[in-house]
Each structure stands twice: as C-alpha cells, then as structure tokens.
CSV table of C-alpha atoms (C1' of nucleotides) in Angstrom, one decimal:
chain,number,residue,atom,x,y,z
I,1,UNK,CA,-2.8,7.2,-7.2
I,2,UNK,CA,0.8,7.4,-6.1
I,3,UNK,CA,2.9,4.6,-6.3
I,4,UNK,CA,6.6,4.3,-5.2
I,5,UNK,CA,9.4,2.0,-5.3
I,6,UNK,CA,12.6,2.2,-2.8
I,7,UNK,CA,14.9,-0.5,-2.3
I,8,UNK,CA,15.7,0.7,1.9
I,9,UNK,CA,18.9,-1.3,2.4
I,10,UNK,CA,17.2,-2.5,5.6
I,11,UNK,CA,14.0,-1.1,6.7
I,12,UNK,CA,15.3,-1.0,10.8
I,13,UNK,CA,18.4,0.7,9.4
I,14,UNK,CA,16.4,2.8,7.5
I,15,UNK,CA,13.0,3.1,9.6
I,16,UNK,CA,13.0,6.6,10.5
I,17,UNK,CA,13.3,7.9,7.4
I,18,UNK,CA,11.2,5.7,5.0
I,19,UNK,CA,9.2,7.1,7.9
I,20,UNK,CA,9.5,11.0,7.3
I,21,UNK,CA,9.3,10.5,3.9
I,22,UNK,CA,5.7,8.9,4.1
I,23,UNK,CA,5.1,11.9,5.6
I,24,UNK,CA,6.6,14.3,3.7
I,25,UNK,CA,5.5,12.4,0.2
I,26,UNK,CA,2.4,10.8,1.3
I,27,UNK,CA,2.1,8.0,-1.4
I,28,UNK,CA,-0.9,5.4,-2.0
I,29,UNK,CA,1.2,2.3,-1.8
I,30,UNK,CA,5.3,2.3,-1.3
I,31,UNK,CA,7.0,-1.0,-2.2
I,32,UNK,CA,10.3,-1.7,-0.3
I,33,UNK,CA,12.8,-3.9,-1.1
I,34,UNK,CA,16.0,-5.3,0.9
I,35,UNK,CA,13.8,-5.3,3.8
I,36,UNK,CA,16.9,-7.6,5.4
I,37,UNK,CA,14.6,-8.8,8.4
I,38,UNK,CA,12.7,-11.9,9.6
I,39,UNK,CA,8.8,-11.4,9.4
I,40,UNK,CA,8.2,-11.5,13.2
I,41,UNK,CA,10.6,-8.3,13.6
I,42,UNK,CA,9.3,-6.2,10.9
I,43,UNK,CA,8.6,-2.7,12.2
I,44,UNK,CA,4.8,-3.0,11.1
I,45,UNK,CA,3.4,-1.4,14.3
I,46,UNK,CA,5.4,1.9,13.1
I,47,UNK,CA,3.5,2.1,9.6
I,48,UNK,CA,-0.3,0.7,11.2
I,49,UNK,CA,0.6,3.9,13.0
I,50,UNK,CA,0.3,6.1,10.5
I,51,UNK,CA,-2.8,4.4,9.3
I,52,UNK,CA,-1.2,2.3,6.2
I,53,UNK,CA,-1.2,-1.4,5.7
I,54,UNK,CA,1.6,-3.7,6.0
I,55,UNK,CA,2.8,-7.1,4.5
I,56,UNK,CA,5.8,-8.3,4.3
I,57,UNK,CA,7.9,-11.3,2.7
I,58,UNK,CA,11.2,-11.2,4.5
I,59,UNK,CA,14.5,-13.3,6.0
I,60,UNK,CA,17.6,-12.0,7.6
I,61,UNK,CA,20.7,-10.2,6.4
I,62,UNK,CA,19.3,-10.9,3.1
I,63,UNK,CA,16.5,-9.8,0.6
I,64,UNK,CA,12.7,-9.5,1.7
I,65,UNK,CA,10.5,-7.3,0.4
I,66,UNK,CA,7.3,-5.6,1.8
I,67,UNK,CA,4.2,-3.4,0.6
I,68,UNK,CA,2.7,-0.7,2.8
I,69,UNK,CA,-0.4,0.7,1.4
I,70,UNK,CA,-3.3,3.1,2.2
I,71,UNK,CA,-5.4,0.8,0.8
I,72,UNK,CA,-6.7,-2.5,1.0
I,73,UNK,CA,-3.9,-5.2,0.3
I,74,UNK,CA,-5.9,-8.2,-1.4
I,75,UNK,CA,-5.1,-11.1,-2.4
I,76,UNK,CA,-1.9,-11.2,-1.6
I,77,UNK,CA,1.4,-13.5,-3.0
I,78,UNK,CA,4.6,-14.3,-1.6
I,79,UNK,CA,7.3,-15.7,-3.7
I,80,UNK,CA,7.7,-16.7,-7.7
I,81,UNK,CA,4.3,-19.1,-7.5
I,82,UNK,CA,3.3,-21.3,-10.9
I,83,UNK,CA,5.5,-23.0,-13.6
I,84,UNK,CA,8.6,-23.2,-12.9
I,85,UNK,CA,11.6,-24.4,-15.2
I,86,UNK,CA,13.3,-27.7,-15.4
I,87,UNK,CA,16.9,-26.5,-14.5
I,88,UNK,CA,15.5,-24.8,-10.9
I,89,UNK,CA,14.2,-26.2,-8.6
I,90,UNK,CA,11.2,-24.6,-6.5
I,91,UNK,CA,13.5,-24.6,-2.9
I,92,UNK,CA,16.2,-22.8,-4.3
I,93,UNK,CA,13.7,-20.0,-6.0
I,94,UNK,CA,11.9,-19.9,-2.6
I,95,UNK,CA,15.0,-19.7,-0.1
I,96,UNK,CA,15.5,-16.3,-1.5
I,97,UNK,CA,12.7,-13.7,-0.6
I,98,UNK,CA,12.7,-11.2,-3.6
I,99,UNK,CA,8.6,-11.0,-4.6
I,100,UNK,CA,5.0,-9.7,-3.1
I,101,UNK,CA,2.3,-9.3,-4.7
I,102,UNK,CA,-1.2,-7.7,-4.3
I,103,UNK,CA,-4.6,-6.4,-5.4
I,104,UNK,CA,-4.4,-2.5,-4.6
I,105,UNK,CA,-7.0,-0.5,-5.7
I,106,UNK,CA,-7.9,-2.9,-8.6
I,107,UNK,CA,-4.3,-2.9,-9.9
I,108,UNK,CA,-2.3,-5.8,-9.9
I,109,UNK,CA,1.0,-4.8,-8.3
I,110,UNK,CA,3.8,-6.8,-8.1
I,111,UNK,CA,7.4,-6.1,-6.1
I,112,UNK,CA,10.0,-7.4,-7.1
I,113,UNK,CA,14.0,-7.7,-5.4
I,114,UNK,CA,15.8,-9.2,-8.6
I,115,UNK,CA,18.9,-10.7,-8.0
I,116,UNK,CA,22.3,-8.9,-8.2
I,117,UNK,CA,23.9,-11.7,-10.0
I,118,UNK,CA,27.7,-10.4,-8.5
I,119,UNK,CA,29.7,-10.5,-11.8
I,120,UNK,CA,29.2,-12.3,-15.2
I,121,UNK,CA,31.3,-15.2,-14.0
I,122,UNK,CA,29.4,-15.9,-11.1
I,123,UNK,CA,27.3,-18.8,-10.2
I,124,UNK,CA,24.9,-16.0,-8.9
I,125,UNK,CA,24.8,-14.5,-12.3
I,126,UNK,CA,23.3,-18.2,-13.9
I,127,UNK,CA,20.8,-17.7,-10.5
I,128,UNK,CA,19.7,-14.4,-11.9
I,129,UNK,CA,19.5,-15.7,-15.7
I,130,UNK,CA,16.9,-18.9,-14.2
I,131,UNK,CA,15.2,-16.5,-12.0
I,132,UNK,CA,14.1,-14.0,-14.7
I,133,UNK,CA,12.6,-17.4,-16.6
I,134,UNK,CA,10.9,-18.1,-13.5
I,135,UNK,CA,9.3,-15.0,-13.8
I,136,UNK,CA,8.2,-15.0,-17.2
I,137,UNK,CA,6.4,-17.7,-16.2
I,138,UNK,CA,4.9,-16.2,-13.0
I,139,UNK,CA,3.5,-13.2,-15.0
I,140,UNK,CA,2.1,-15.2,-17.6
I,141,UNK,CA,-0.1,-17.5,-15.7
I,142,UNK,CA,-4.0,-17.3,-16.1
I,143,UNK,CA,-4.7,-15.1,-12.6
I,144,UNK,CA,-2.2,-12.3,-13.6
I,145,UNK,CA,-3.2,-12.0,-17.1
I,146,UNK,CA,-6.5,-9.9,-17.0
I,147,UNK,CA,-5.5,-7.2,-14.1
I,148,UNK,CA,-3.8,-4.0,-14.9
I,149,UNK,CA,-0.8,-4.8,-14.1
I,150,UNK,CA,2.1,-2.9,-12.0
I,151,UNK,CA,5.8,-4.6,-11.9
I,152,UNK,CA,8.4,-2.9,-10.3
I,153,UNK,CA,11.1,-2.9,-8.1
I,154,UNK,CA,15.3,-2.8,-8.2
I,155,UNK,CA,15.7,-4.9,-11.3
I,156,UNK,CA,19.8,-4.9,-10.9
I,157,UNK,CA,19.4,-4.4,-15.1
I,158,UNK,CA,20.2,-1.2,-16.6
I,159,UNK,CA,18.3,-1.8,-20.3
I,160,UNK,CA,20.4,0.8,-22.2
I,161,UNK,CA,23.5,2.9,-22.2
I,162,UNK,CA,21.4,5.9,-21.3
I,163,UNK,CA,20.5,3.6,-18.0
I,164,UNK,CA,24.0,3.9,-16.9
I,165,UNK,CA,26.9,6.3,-16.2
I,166,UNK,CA,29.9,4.8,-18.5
I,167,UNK,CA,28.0,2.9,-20.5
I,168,UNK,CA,31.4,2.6,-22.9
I,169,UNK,CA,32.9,0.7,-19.7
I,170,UNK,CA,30.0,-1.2,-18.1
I,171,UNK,CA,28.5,-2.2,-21.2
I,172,UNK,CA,28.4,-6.3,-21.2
I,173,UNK,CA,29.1,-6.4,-17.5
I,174,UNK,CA,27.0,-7.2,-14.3
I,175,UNK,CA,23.6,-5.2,-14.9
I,176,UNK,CA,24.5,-4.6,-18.0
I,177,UNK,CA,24.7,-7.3,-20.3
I,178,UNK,CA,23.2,-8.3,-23.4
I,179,UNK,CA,21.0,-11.6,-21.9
I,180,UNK,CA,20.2,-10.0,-18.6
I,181,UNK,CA,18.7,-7.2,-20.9
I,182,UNK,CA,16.9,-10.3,-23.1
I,183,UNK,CA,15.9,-11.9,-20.7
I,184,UNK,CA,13.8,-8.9,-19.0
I,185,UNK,CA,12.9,-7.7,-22.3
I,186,UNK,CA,11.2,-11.3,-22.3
I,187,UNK,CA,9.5,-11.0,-19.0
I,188,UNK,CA,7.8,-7.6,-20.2
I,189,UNK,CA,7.1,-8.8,-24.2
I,190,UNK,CA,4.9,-6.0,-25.3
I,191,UNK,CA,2.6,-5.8,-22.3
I,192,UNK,CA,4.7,-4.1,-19.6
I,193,UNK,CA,6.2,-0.2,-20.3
I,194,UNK,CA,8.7,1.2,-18.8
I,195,UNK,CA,7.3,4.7,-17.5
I,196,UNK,CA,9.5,6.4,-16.2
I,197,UNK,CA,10.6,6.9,-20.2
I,198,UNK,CA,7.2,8.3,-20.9
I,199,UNK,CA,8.3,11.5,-19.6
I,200,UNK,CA,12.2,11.6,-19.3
I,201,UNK,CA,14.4,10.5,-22.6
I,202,UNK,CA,17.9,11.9,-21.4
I,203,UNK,CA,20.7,10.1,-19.8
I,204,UNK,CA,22.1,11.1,-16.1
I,205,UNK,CA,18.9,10.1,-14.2
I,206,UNK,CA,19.9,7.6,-11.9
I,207,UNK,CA,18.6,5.6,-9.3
I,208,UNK,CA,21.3,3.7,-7.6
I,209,UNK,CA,24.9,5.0,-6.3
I,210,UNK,CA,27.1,2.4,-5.1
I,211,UNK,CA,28.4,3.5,-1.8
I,212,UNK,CA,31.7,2.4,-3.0
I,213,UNK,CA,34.2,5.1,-5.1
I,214,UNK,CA,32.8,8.7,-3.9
I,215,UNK,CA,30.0,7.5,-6.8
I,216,UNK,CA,27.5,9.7,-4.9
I,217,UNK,CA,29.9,12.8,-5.2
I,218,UNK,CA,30.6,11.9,-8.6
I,219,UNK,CA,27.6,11.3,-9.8
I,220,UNK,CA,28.1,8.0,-11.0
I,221,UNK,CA,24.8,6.0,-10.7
I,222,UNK,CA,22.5,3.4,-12.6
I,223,UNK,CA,18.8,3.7,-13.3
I,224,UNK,CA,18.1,0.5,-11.9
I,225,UNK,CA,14.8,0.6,-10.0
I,226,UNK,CA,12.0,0.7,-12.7
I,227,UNK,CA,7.9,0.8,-12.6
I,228,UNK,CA,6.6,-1.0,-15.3
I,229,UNK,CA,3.2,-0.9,-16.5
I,230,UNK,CA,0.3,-2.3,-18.6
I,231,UNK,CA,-0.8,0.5,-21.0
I,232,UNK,CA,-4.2,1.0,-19.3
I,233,UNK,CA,-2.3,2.4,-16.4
I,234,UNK,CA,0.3,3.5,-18.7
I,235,UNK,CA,-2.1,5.9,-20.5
I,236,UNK,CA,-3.3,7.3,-17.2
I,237,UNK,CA,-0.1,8.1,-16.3
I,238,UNK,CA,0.6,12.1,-15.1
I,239,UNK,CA,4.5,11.9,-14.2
I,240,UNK,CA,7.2,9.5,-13.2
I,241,UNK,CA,10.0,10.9,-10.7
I,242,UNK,CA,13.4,9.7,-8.7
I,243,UNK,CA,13.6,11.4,-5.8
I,244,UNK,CA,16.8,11.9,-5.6
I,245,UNK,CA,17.6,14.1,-2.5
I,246,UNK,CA,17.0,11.0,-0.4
I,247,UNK,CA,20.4,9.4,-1.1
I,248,UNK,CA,21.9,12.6,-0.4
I,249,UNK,CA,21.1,12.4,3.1
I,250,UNK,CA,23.4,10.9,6.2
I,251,UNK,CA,23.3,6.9,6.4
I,252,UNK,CA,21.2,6.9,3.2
I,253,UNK,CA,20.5,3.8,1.6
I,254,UNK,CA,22.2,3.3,-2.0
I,255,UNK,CA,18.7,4.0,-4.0
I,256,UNK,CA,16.7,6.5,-4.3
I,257,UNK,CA,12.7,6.2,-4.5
I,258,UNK,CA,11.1,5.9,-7.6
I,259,UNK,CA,7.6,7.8,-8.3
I,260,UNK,CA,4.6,7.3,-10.6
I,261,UNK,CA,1.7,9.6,-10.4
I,262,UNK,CA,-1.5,7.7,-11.9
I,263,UNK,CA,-5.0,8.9,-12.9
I,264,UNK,CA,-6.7,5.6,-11.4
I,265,UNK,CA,-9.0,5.2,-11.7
I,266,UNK,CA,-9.4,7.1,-14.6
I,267,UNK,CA,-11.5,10.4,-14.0
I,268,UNK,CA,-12.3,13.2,-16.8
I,269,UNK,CA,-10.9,16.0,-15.7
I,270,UNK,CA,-7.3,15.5,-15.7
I,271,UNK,CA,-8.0,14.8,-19.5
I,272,UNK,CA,-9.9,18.1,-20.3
I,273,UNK,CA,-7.5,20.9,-20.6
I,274,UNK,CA,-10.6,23.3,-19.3
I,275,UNK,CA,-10.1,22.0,-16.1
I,276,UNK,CA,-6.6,23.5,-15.9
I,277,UNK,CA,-7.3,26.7,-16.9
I,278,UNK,CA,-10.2,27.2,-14.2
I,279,UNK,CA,-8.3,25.9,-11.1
Z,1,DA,C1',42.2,1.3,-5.5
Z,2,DT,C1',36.5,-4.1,-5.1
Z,3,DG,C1',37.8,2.7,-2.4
Z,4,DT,C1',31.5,1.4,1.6
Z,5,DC,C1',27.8,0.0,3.7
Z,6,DG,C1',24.6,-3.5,6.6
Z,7,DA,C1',24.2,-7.7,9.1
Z,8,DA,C1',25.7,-11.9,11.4
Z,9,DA,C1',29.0,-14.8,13.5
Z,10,DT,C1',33.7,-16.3,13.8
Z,11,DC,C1',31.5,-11.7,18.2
Z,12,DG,C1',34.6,-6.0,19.4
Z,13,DT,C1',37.0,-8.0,14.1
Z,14,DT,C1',36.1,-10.7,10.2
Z,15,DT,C1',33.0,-12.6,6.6
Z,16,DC,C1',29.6,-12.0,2.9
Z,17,DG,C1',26.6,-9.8,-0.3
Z,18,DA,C1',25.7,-5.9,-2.9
DNA sequence: ATGTCGAAATCGTTTCGA
C-alpha cells in the first residue's frame, strides 16, 4: 500500500499537477494539506475522475486539508474531536481547518496541517504549543487507540539538527525549538515512528524550500512533512521516499511529497528472500 | 536583504500568512 503526504499550497493552484503525479505515481491514498479552499469548491469531480475518493476539510485562503484514496474512506473525522485543554477553547481549535481522519484499508490514518507558529515571539507560536496538547489528547482517546495507526502531514517541526539545513543557526527558532520538539515528542510517546528514519539516517534530505532566498537553488530546506507510524505498520514497511523533483518544477508548491511503501496487509512473500531471487 | 509565493480585499495594489 502506498501512502503519500504533500502539503499543495492550494490544490486549484496546484490541480494539474497533484493531478499528473497521481498518474505518474499512482498511490493508495495521498493526503494534501493547505488545500486553501472552501468545501463547495473543491476540485473533487477531477479526482472521482480518475476513479479515487475524495473528502475534504477546508476554508479559504487558509489551511484545509483533504484525503483522496483508492479505497474506501470510512469513518471519517474532521477537526481535533475529544478532550480538549482548559486554556483553549473548542471554537478557536475548530476555526482553523488543519485535520481529517479515516479508516483506509484497516489503517487508521490521520492528516494533519500543524500550525506554523510564525516566530517564537508570536501569539501564533502559544497557538501551535496548545494545539499539539490538543492533539495528544485526540490521539489518545479510546476509538484511536486499537487501529494501526498512520499520522502524518507538514508538522512545521524539524525534530533534530539533521531535520534542517543550518541547524547551528535555526536551532531554538520557529520549527525548531526545544518545546515544539517536546511537545511532538509527547503526541507520538513510544507508539508513533518516524519512518522515513527507518531507511535514511543522513542529513540534507529535505522536504520543504521556502520560496524566499534562492533556498531551492541553494539547497536550503527542512524535513518537515513526516509519516509516522504504529510499529505494526512500521515493521511492514518496504521504503520511505521525498520526491523531490516535484519542487523543482515551474509554480511548484514549497513541499515536496512524502512516500511510504507498506506491506499491508502483511503478505509472505515480501518477507522470504526466495521470492526475490525467482522473480 | 523577511529576498517569494498564493489568496482576498482594500480590488489592478496592498495586506496577510507562511
């Protein structure tokens, strides 16, 4: 099963190319983030089209998120749902559309648009800081706990100097600071893994270029889109990419998709090295 | 050098967020 992440910097911007590269890539289920559009003018037509599923979770100018999936979507989720803390209160979580959720092909998978947080000083920043309580708590209650679970998404958190292209100079700034990188080391405890780091331990793998500063032609990015799994789905895993080449396109959005090939569910063969030496 | 995008409103230029 392939699963993708891509935060499209508007999917109308952006249509005809998250387009060709269902068709050039072909994944299971692509999660999209900054979807920047009110529901009843998401492009879903275009995607029913090619024979995929659509939901979507969206507002204008700002945030939304959406799934599009070969297979069933079930039981679907819109927004942080459950416990929420006593310093936020549920409007101001759910006037910002960052989160979808649903059953696909019995995993639990769950999209996520994380908040920026602008700089450290930032009311934004505290915003970011409560919202990454809020969903500690979201993927701790009782109908989450027993799925295998999926969470991914643009985090806006590099988790360690090797996530980042100065770390020397970032370090302790926006996306980079010591509490945002508690706080989602909190919302995974020892249940979610970071997979992509399964099969890639070196620095200079990036996933986001700001537009700003020639970072593209420099090759200044963040690894800031991650797929975290549960380690049922973690064991089954066969590779975890970036696919870089899209940001190097014209009008490209500022990420690049994010890959994970998974053995689900679980079949022998990819297991027994007999079956690679006879194909 | 907060250097560029995308979107909306204040509309054909400025603002906000990232």
């Amino acid at each position: 099963m392939l699963i993708a992440t891509w935060n499209v910097n508007s999917i109308r911007t952006r249509l005809n190319q998250v387009l060709d590269w269902l068709d050039e890539v072909n994944p299971d289920l692509l999660c999209i983030q900054e979807t920047k559009v009110d529901d009843p003018f998401f492009p879903a037509a275009s995607f029913e089209d090619k024979g995929y599923q659509v939901r979507y979770y969206g507002q204008k100018s700002y945030n939304g998120v959406a799934m599009i999936s070969r297979y069933p979507l079930k039981d679907v989720r819109c927004g942080l749902l459950g416990e929420l803390p006593n310093d936020l209160d549920a409007k101001l979580l759910e006037d910002q559309k960052r989160v979808i959720s649903a059953l696909v092909n019995d995993i639990r998978v769950v999209n996520l648009y994380v908040p920026n947080g602008s700089s450290i000083a930032s009311d934004k920043y505290q915003y970011k800081i409560q919202w990454l309580s809020c969903l500690s708590r979201y993927l701790n209650s009782q109908k989450l706990r027993d799925e295998p679970l999926c969470v991914l998404g643009d985090f806006n958190i590099a988790m360690e100097d090797r996530d980042m292209h100065s770390p020397e100079r970032l370090r302790g700034g926006i996306m980079a600071s010591e509490l945002e990188q508690e706080k989602l080391r909190s919302v995974l405890q020892d249940r979610l893994h970071d997979v992509f780091r399964l099969f890639e331990g070196d620095t200079n793998h990036w996933s986001w270029w700001d537009y700003r500063s020639g970072a593209w032609d420099r090759d200044k990015g963040w690894r800031i889109d991650h797929i975290y799994l549960s380690s049922e789905l973690l064991d089954q895993s066969v590779s975890c990419v970036i696919d870089k080449k899209m940001r190097g396109k014209t009008k490209p959005s500022d990420h690049a998709p994010v890959l994970v090939d998974i053995n689900w569910p679980p079949q022998e063969e990819y297991e027994d090295d007999s079956f690679y030496l006879h194909h």
